[in-house]
Amino acid sequence: MKIAIIGTGYVGLVSGVCFSDFGHEVVCVDKDPAKITRLEAGEVPIFEPGLDDLMARNVAAGRLTFSGDLAEAVAGAEAVFIAVGTPTRRGDGHADLTYVMDAAGEIARAISGYTVVVTKSTVPVGTNRQVHDAVRAANPQADFDVASNPEFLREGAAIDDFMRPDRVVVGVESDRAAEVMQAIYRPLYLRDFPIMTTDLESAEMIKYAANAFLATKITFINEIAQLCERTGADVKMVARGMGLDGRIGSKFLHAGPGYGGSCFPKDTSALARIGQDFATPMQIVETVIKVNDGVRRRMVDKIVDLCGGSVNGRRIAVLGVTFKPNTDDMREAPSLTVVPALVGQGARVSVVDPQGRHEGEALLPGVTWEEDPYAAADGADVLVLLTEWNEFRALDLTRIADSMATPAMADLRNIYTPESAREAGFTAYASVGRTSYGIG
Ligand code: NAD
């Protein structure tokens, strides 16, 4: 199959590389010339484990190319995937479909021969029909179908998720489009990964419902964590006891500083707006959004409490600023709430992150960047664990406590235990949903 991918971000680039690895001939298109220049030079513009090797292999095999010329890429393709961003629209919380509709218009003018226009971006119910109408309006002669193919990959594990998905969802309206989509995903079909064919609306809804459910699960355990702190229960034990129930499952039950990232905040917001538009308020999702905002703000309070009520003039070392480990993505990261609040209240903040500096420097003004956690913690009053990168999971806590001005830790990912912190010499320790000590 000849495939064009429009948008080479976290989803477009991973999809393009993986489709080429399936054996298809893929052109990845982006309107950002700097990205295309880097890709053509063999550089991967994002951090995603394993992506550089897989990309190099498929470029070398002649199956994968990059281009800024959308029209040329589309003209030669049997399927065109729209993988552009759908951020929250300023002001009203809806998904901003500008990029999707712009891409649809450009694709329409370039279509030649039968083409399936596939939306991989996360889009509100009804968008694929809008894409269909926009293509038809711009090019009445075009021979095409639309398909909805929402993406479920997780940043940090994107290649494995794409190559070994729990399921692939394909919304189509014609057998012809279904056949093209089946041909594209045949390598997965042959290995028995479930490929689910639906109508357009159900495919669009599955993506929002799945993300909203996961955001709800995280928020549920975060709210239980607050109650654990008041009652003396340990949320890690509670989550384990819940998760061993096969009906519940243990994933997404880790209490922490609130969900963030490129998807959950915008997708919960968009789903709430879709509900309002259809006079069917999504009350659970609306509450989840509110509770999550509160959870994030509470993390600042924990750090302030560790400092005895004020962070003014205090030195705080923050370990991890990306929204989760194994990505350089900073979108809606908890650090964007926590760090500016600390800086705003007069704290002197040093920050370390294995991949976050490139994006983070512009987003977190007024902080000092360090290269390793020990340098960041040296002379600090509080150590804050904000993203659970592997390199922060086995720190020499005694060395860190010894080097700090006042050894206190806000373990916002529950990586360590109160006992291990105490043994290492920390005089105060707070985590999420477990007993703290040395505060107040
Ligand atoms: P991104 O912002 O990383 O990348 C989007 C890219 O599209 C950018 O490089 C931009 O320059 C390019 N672009 C925009 N308009 C274009 C046009 N007209 N022509 C060519 N290029 C264009 O976005 P992302 O994180 O990859 O997300 C893309 C979509 O996939 C979103 O709808 C998102 O919700 C969804 N999604 C994302 C993830 C994730 O983990 N990031 C997971 C599942 C689904």
Coordinates of C-alpha atoms and ligand atoms in Angstrom, one line a residue:
M1 CA 0.0 0.0 0.0
K2 CA 1.0 3.6 -0.6
I3 CA 0.3 5.7 2.4
A4 CA 0.6 9.4 3.2
I5 CA 0.6 10.6 6.8
I6 CA -0.2 14.3 7.4
G7 CA 1.5 15.5 10.7
T8 CA 4.7 14.0 12.0
G9 CA 4.1 14.5 15.8
Y10 CA 4.0 11.8 18.4
V11 CA 1.2 9.9 16.6
G12 CA 1.9 10.7 12.9
L13 CA 5.6 9.8 13.1
V14 CA 5.2 6.6 15.1
S15 CA 2.3 5.5 12.8
G16 CA 4.3 6.3 9.6
V17 CA 7.4 4.5 10.9
C18 CA 5.4 1.5 12.0
F19 CA 3.3 1.3 8.8
S20 CA 6.6 1.3 6.8
D21 CA 7.8 -1.5 9.0
F22 CA 4.7 -3.4 8.0
G23 CA 6.1 -3.2 4.5
H24 CA 4.0 -0.3 3.2
E25 CA 5.4 2.6 1.2
V26 CA 5.0 5.7 3.4
V27 CA 5.5 9.4 3.0
C28 CA 5.3 11.4 6.2
V29 CA 4.3 15.1 5.6
D30 CA 4.6 18.0 8.0
K31 CA 4.0 21.7 7.4
D32 CA 6.9 22.5 9.8
P33 CA 9.9 22.7 7.4
A34 CA 12.3 22.4 10.4
K35 CA 10.9 19.0 11.3
I36 CA 11.1 17.7 7.7
T37 CA 14.7 18.9 7.5
R38 CA 15.6 17.1 10.7
L39 CA 13.8 14.0 9.6
E40 CA 15.4 13.9 6.2
A41 CA 18.8 14.2 8.0
G42 CA 17.9 11.1 10.0
E43 CA 17.1 12.9 13.2
V44 CA 14.0 12.1 15.3
P45 CA 12.5 15.4 16.5
I46 CA 10.8 13.8 19.6
F47 CA 12.1 11.5 22.3
E48 CA 10.3 8.1 21.9
P49 CA 12.3 5.0 22.9
G50 CA 13.2 2.8 19.9
L51 CA 11.9 5.2 17.3
D52 CA 15.3 6.3 15.9
D53 CA 16.4 2.7 15.1
L54 CA 13.1 1.7 13.5
M55 CA 13.0 4.9 11.5
A56 CA 16.6 4.4 10.2
R57 CA 15.9 0.8 9.2
N58 CA 12.8 1.7 7.1
V59 CA 14.4 4.8 5.5
A60 CA 17.4 2.6 4.6
A61 CA 15.0 0.0 3.1
G62 CA 13.5 2.7 0.9
R63 CA 10.0 2.4 2.3
L64 CA 9.9 5.6 4.4
T65 CA 10.4 9.2 3.2
F66 CA 9.6 12.7 4.5
S67 CA 8.2 15.6 2.6
G68 CA 6.8 19.1 3.0
D69 CA 4.9 18.7 -0.2
L70 CA 1.4 17.5 0.9
A71 CA -0.1 17.6 -2.6
E72 CA 2.6 15.3 -4.1
A73 CA 2.4 12.8 -1.2
V74 CA -1.4 12.7 -1.4
A75 CA -1.5 12.3 -5.1
G76 CA 0.5 9.1 -4.9
A77 CA -1.3 7.5 -2.0
E78 CA -4.1 5.0 -1.6
A79 CA -4.7 6.1 2.0
V80 CA -4.0 9.4 3.6
F81 CA -3.9 9.6 7.4
I82 CA -4.7 12.9 9.2
A83 CA -2.6 12.9 12.3
V84 CA -2.5 16.6 13.2
G85 CA -3.1 18.1 16.6
T86 CA -6.6 18.6 18.1
P87 CA -5.7 20.8 21.1
T88 CA -8.3 22.5 23.3
R89 CA -9.8 25.5 21.6
R90 CA -9.1 28.7 23.5
G91 CA -12.1 29.9 25.5
D92 CA -14.6 27.1 25.3
G93 CA -12.9 23.8 26.0
H94 CA -13.9 22.2 22.7
A95 CA -11.5 20.3 20.5
D96 CA -9.9 22.8 18.0
L97 CA -10.5 21.2 14.6
T98 CA -8.7 23.9 12.6
Y99 CA -5.7 21.7 11.8
V100 CA -7.9 18.7 10.8
M101 CA -10.2 20.7 8.5
D102 CA -7.2 22.6 7.0
A103 CA -5.5 19.3 6.3
A104 CA -8.8 17.9 4.8
G105 CA -9.1 20.9 2.4
E106 CA -5.5 20.5 1.3
I107 CA -5.9 16.7 0.8
A108 CA -9.1 17.2 -1.2
R109 CA -7.4 19.3 -3.8
A110 CA -4.6 16.8 -4.2
I111 CA -6.6 13.5 -4.4
S112 CA -6.0 11.4 -7.6
G113 CA -7.6 8.0 -8.0
Y114 CA -9.5 6.2 -5.2
T115 CA -8.3 7.4 -1.8
V116 CA -9.3 6.6 1.7
V117 CA -9.0 9.7 3.9
V118 CA -8.4 8.4 7.4
T119 CA -8.7 10.5 10.5
K120 CA -6.3 9.3 13.2
S121 CA -6.4 12.5 15.2
T122 CA -8.8 12.3 18.2
V123 CA -11.9 14.1 17.0
P124 CA -15.4 14.8 18.3
V125 CA -18.3 12.7 17.1
G126 CA -19.4 13.9 13.7
T127 CA -16.0 15.1 12.6
N128 CA -15.4 12.4 10.0
R129 CA -18.7 13.4 8.3
Q130 CA -17.4 17.0 8.3
V131 CA -14.2 15.8 6.7
H132 CA -16.2 14.0 4.1
D133 CA -18.3 17.0 3.3
A134 CA -15.2 19.3 3.2
V135 CA -13.4 17.0 0.8
R136 CA -16.5 16.7 -1.4
A137 CA -17.0 20.4 -1.4
A138 CA -13.4 21.2 -2.3
N139 CA -13.2 18.5 -5.0
P140 CA -16.6 17.3 -6.3
Q141 CA -15.0 14.8 -8.6
A142 CA -12.8 13.1 -6.0
D143 CA -13.1 9.3 -5.7
F144 CA -12.8 8.8 -2.0
D145 CA -14.2 7.5 1.3
V146 CA -13.5 8.6 4.8
A147 CA -12.4 6.3 7.7
S148 CA -12.1 6.9 11.4
N149 CA -9.1 5.2 13.0
P150 CA -8.4 6.6 16.4
E151 CA -5.0 5.9 17.9
F152 CA -4.5 4.5 21.4
L153 CA -0.7 4.5 21.7
R154 CA 1.0 5.7 24.8
E155 CA 4.0 8.0 24.6
G156 CA 7.0 6.2 26.0
A157 CA 5.7 2.8 24.8
A158 CA 4.4 4.0 21.5
I159 CA 6.1 1.5 19.2
D160 CA 5.1 -1.5 21.2
D161 CA 1.5 -0.2 21.5
F162 CA 1.3 0.3 17.8
M163 CA 2.9 -3.1 16.9
R164 CA 1.0 -5.0 19.6
P165 CA -2.2 -3.1 20.2
D166 CA -5.0 -4.3 22.5
R167 CA -7.2 -3.5 19.5
V168 CA -7.4 -1.5 16.3
V169 CA -10.7 0.5 15.8
V170 CA -11.7 1.2 12.3
G171 CA -14.9 3.2 11.5
V172 CA -16.0 3.0 7.9
E173 CA -19.1 3.4 5.7
S174 CA -18.1 1.3 2.7
D175 CA -16.7 -2.1 2.0
R176 CA -14.1 -0.6 -0.3
A177 CA -12.7 1.5 2.5
A178 CA -12.9 -1.4 4.9
E179 CA -10.8 -3.5 2.5
V180 CA -8.1 -0.8 2.2
M181 CA -8.0 -0.5 6.0
Q182 CA -7.7 -4.3 6.3
A183 CA -4.9 -4.4 3.8
I184 CA -3.0 -1.7 5.8
Y185 CA -3.4 -3.5 9.1
R186 CA -3.0 -7.0 7.7
P187 CA 0.2 -7.8 9.6
L188 CA -1.6 -7.2 12.8
Y189 CA -4.7 -9.2 11.7
L190 CA -2.5 -12.1 10.8
R191 CA -1.1 -12.1 14.3
D192 CA -4.6 -12.2 15.8
F193 CA -4.7 -8.6 17.2
P194 CA -8.4 -7.6 17.3
I195 CA -9.4 -5.3 14.5
M196 CA -12.8 -3.9 15.3
T197 CA -14.9 -2.4 12.4
T198 CA -17.6 0.1 13.4
D199 CA -19.5 3.0 12.0
L200 CA -17.9 6.4 12.0
E201 CA -19.6 7.8 15.1
S202 CA -18.9 4.8 17.3
A203 CA -15.2 4.8 16.4
E204 CA -15.0 8.5 17.3
M205 CA -16.8 7.9 20.6
I206 CA -14.7 4.9 21.6
K207 CA -11.6 7.1 21.7
Y208 CA -13.1 9.7 24.0
A209 CA -14.9 7.2 26.2
A210 CA -11.7 5.2 26.6
N211 CA -9.6 8.2 27.6
A212 CA -12.3 9.6 29.9
F213 CA -12.6 6.3 31.6
L214 CA -8.8 6.1 32.2
A215 CA -8.8 9.7 33.5
T216 CA -11.7 8.8 35.8
K217 CA -9.8 5.7 37.1
I218 CA -6.7 7.8 38.0
T219 CA -8.8 10.5 39.5
F220 CA -10.8 8.0 41.6
I221 CA -7.7 6.6 43.2
N222 CA -6.3 10.2 43.7
E223 CA -9.5 11.1 45.6
I224 CA -9.3 7.9 47.6
A225 CA -5.7 8.8 48.4
Q226 CA -6.9 12.1 50.0
L227 CA -9.2 10.1 52.3
C228 CA -6.3 7.6 53.0
E229 CA -4.2 10.5 54.3
R230 CA -7.0 11.5 56.7
T231 CA -7.8 8.0 57.9
G232 CA -4.4 6.4 58.1
A233 CA -4.9 4.0 55.3
D234 CA -2.1 3.4 52.8
V235 CA -3.3 4.0 49.2
K236 CA -0.7 1.7 47.7
M237 CA -2.2 -1.2 49.7
V238 CA -5.7 -0.1 48.9
A239 CA -4.9 0.1 45.1
R240 CA -3.3 -3.3 45.2
G241 CA -6.3 -4.8 47.0
M242 CA -8.7 -3.2 44.5
G243 CA -6.6 -4.0 41.5
L244 CA -6.3 -7.7 42.2
D245 CA -10.1 -7.8 41.5
G246 CA -10.2 -8.9 37.9
R247 CA -13.2 -6.7 37.3
I248 CA -11.2 -3.6 38.3
G249 CA -7.6 -4.4 37.2
S250 CA -4.4 -2.8 38.7
K251 CA -3.6 -0.4 35.9
F252 CA -4.2 3.3 36.2
L253 CA -4.6 3.0 40.0
H254 CA -1.4 4.7 41.0
A255 CA -2.1 7.8 43.1
G256 CA 0.0 10.8 42.1
P257 CA 0.0 14.5 41.3
G258 CA -3.1 14.3 38.9
Y259 CA -3.3 13.3 35.3
G260 CA -1.7 15.5 32.6
G261 CA -0.2 15.0 29.2
S262 CA -1.2 15.6 25.6
C263 CA -4.5 13.7 25.7
F264 CA -6.4 13.3 29.0
P265 CA -6.9 17.0 29.9
K266 CA -8.0 18.0 26.4
D267 CA -10.0 14.9 25.7
T268 CA -12.0 15.0 29.0
S269 CA -12.6 18.7 28.3
A270 CA -13.8 18.0 24.7
L271 CA -16.1 15.1 25.9
A272 CA -17.7 17.4 28.5
R273 CA -18.4 19.9 25.7
I274 CA -19.7 17.3 23.4
G275 CA -22.1 16.2 26.1
Q276 CA -23.3 19.8 26.6
D277 CA -23.8 20.3 22.9
F278 CA -26.0 17.2 22.8
A279 CA -27.9 18.2 26.0
T280 CA -26.5 15.2 27.8
P281 CA -24.1 16.5 30.4
M282 CA -21.2 14.2 31.1
Q283 CA -21.5 14.7 34.9
I284 CA -18.9 12.2 35.8
V285 CA -16.3 13.6 33.4
E286 CA -17.1 17.2 34.5
T287 CA -16.4 16.2 38.1
V288 CA -13.2 14.3 37.2
I289 CA -11.9 17.5 35.5
K290 CA -12.7 19.5 38.7
V291 CA -11.2 16.9 41.1
N292 CA -8.1 16.6 39.0
D293 CA -7.5 20.4 39.1
G294 CA -7.8 20.2 42.9
V295 CA -5.4 17.3 43.1
R296 CA -2.8 19.2 41.2
R297 CA -3.1 22.3 43.4
R298 CA -2.9 20.1 46.5
M299 CA 0.6 19.0 45.5
V300 CA 1.8 22.6 45.9
D301 CA 0.2 22.7 49.4
K302 CA 2.2 19.6 50.4
I303 CA 5.5 21.2 49.4
V304 CA 4.5 24.4 51.3
D305 CA 3.6 22.4 54.3
L306 CA 7.0 20.6 54.2
C307 CA 8.6 24.1 54.4
G308 CA 6.6 25.0 57.5
G309 CA 4.0 27.2 55.7
S310 CA 6.0 29.2 53.2
V311 CA 8.4 28.4 50.4
N312 CA 9.7 32.0 50.2
G313 CA 13.5 32.0 49.9
R314 CA 13.6 28.2 50.2
R315 CA 15.6 26.0 47.8
I316 CA 13.5 23.3 46.2
A317 CA 14.9 20.5 43.9
V318 CA 12.4 19.1 41.5
L319 CA 13.1 15.7 39.9
G320 CA 11.2 15.2 36.7
V321 CA 9.1 17.8 34.7
T322 CA 7.8 15.8 31.7
F323 CA 4.2 14.6 32.1
K324 CA 5.4 11.0 32.5
P325 CA 8.7 9.1 32.1
N326 CA 10.2 8.1 28.7
T327 CA 8.9 11.1 26.8
D328 CA 10.0 14.7 26.3
D329 CA 6.4 15.8 26.1
M330 CA 5.6 18.6 28.5
R331 CA 2.0 19.3 27.5
E332 CA -0.2 19.8 30.6
A333 CA 2.5 18.2 32.8
P334 CA 1.8 18.5 36.6
S335 CA 5.2 20.4 36.7
L336 CA 3.5 23.3 34.8
T337 CA 1.2 23.8 37.8
V338 CA 3.6 23.0 40.6
V339 CA 6.9 24.7 39.5
P340 CA 5.4 28.1 38.6
A341 CA 3.4 28.1 41.8
L342 CA 6.7 27.6 43.8
V343 CA 8.6 30.2 41.8
G344 CA 5.7 32.6 42.2
Q345 CA 5.8 32.1 46.0
G346 CA 9.5 33.0 46.1
A347 CA 11.1 29.6 46.1
R348 CA 14.5 29.1 44.3
V349 CA 13.8 26.0 42.2
S350 CA 16.4 23.7 40.6
V351 CA 15.1 21.2 38.1
V352 CA 16.4 18.0 36.5
D353 CA 14.8 15.8 33.9
P354 CA 16.5 13.3 31.5
Q355 CA 14.6 14.6 28.4
G356 CA 12.5 17.6 29.5
R357 CA 14.9 20.4 29.3
H358 CA 14.6 21.1 25.6
E359 CA 10.8 21.8 25.9
G360 CA 10.9 22.8 29.5
E361 CA 13.3 25.7 29.4
A362 CA 10.8 28.0 27.7
L363 CA 7.9 26.7 29.8
L364 CA 9.5 27.0 33.2
P365 CA 11.1 30.4 33.5
G366 CA 13.1 31.3 36.6
V367 CA 14.4 27.9 37.4
T368 CA 18.0 26.5 37.4
W369 CA 18.5 23.4 35.3
E370 CA 20.8 20.7 36.6
E371 CA 22.2 17.7 34.9
D372 CA 21.8 15.1 37.7
P373 CA 19.6 14.7 40.8
Y374 CA 22.5 14.9 43.3
A375 CA 23.5 18.3 42.0
A376 CA 19.9 19.5 42.1
A377 CA 19.5 18.4 45.7
D378 CA 22.7 19.8 47.0
G379 CA 21.9 22.5 49.6
A380 CA 18.1 22.2 49.0
D381 CA 15.4 22.4 51.6
V382 CA 12.9 20.0 49.8
L383 CA 13.4 17.3 47.3
V384 CA 10.3 16.9 45.1
L385 CA 9.8 13.7 43.0
L386 CA 7.4 14.8 40.3
T387 CA 8.0 12.3 37.4
E388 CA 8.9 8.7 38.0
W389 CA 11.8 8.3 35.6
N390 CA 13.8 5.1 36.2
E391 CA 16.9 7.0 37.2
F392 CA 15.0 8.5 40.1
R393 CA 13.8 5.2 41.5
A394 CA 17.0 4.0 43.0
L395 CA 18.6 7.2 44.3
D396 CA 21.2 7.1 47.1
L397 CA 18.8 8.7 49.5
T398 CA 21.4 8.9 52.3
R399 CA 23.8 10.8 50.1
I400 CA 21.0 13.2 49.1
A401 CA 19.7 13.7 52.6
D402 CA 23.3 14.4 53.8
S403 CA 23.8 17.1 51.0
M404 CA 20.5 18.9 51.7
A405 CA 20.1 22.0 53.9
T406 CA 17.0 20.5 55.5
P407 CA 16.3 17.0 54.3
A408 CA 12.6 16.9 53.4
M409 CA 11.0 15.0 50.6
A410 CA 7.7 15.4 48.7
D411 CA 7.4 12.0 47.0
L412 CA 4.5 12.8 44.7
R413 CA 4.8 9.5 42.8
N414 CA 5.1 7.2 45.9
I415 CA 8.4 5.9 44.7
Y416 CA 9.9 5.5 48.2
T417 CA 8.4 4.7 51.6
P418 CA 8.2 6.8 54.7
E419 CA 10.5 4.1 56.3
S420 CA 13.2 4.3 53.7
A421 CA 13.2 8.1 53.8
R422 CA 13.5 8.1 57.6
E423 CA 16.3 5.5 57.5
A424 CA 18.2 7.6 54.9
G425 CA 18.0 10.7 57.2
F426 CA 15.1 12.6 55.8
T427 CA 13.5 14.5 58.7
A428 CA 10.2 15.1 56.9
Y429 CA 8.5 13.1 54.2
A430 CA 5.1 13.5 52.4
S431 CA 3.7 11.3 49.6
V432 CA 0.3 10.8 48.1
G433 CA -2.3 8.8 50.1
R434 CA 0.1 7.5 52.8
T435 CA 1.2 8.8 56.2
S436 CA 3.7 11.5 56.3
Y437 CA 6.0 12.6 59.1
G438 CA 7.9 15.6 60.2
I439 CA 5.4 18.2 59.0
G440 CA 4.1 21.1 60.9
Ligands
NAD1 P1 1.6 16.9 17.7 O1 1.2 18.2 18.0 O2 2.8 16.2 18.3 O3 1.8 16.8 16.1 C1 1.0 17.3 15.1 C2 1.8 17.7 13.9 O4 1.0 18.0 12.8 C3 2.8 18.8 14.1 O5 4.1 18.4 13.7 C4 2.3 19.9 13.1 O6 3.3 20.7 12.5 C5 1.6 19.0 12.0 N1 0.5 19.6 11.2 C6 -0.5 20.4 11.6 N2 -1.3 20.7 10.5 C7 -0.7 20.2 9.4 C8 -0.9 20.3 8.0 N3 -2.0 20.9 7.6 N4 -0.1 19.6 7.2 C9 1.0 19.0 7.6 N5 1.3 18.9 9.0 C10 0.5 19.5 9.8 O7 0.3 16.0 17.9 P2 0.2 14.5 18.5 O8 0.5 14.4 19.9 O9 0.9 13.5 17.5 O10 -1.4 14.2 18.3 C11 -2.0 14.1 17.1 C12 -3.4 13.6 17.3 O11 -3.4 12.3 17.8 C13 -4.2 14.4 18.3 O12 -5.6 14.5 17.9 C14 -4.1 13.6 19.6 O13 -5.2 13.8 20.4 C15 -4.1 12.2 19.0 N6 -3.4 11.2 19.9 C16 -2.3 11.6 20.5 C17 -1.6 10.7 21.3 C18 -0.3 11.0 22.0 O14 0.1 10.3 22.9 N7 0.3 12.1 21.7 C19 -2.2 9.4 21.5 C20 -3.3 9.1 20.8 C21 -4.0 10.0 20.1

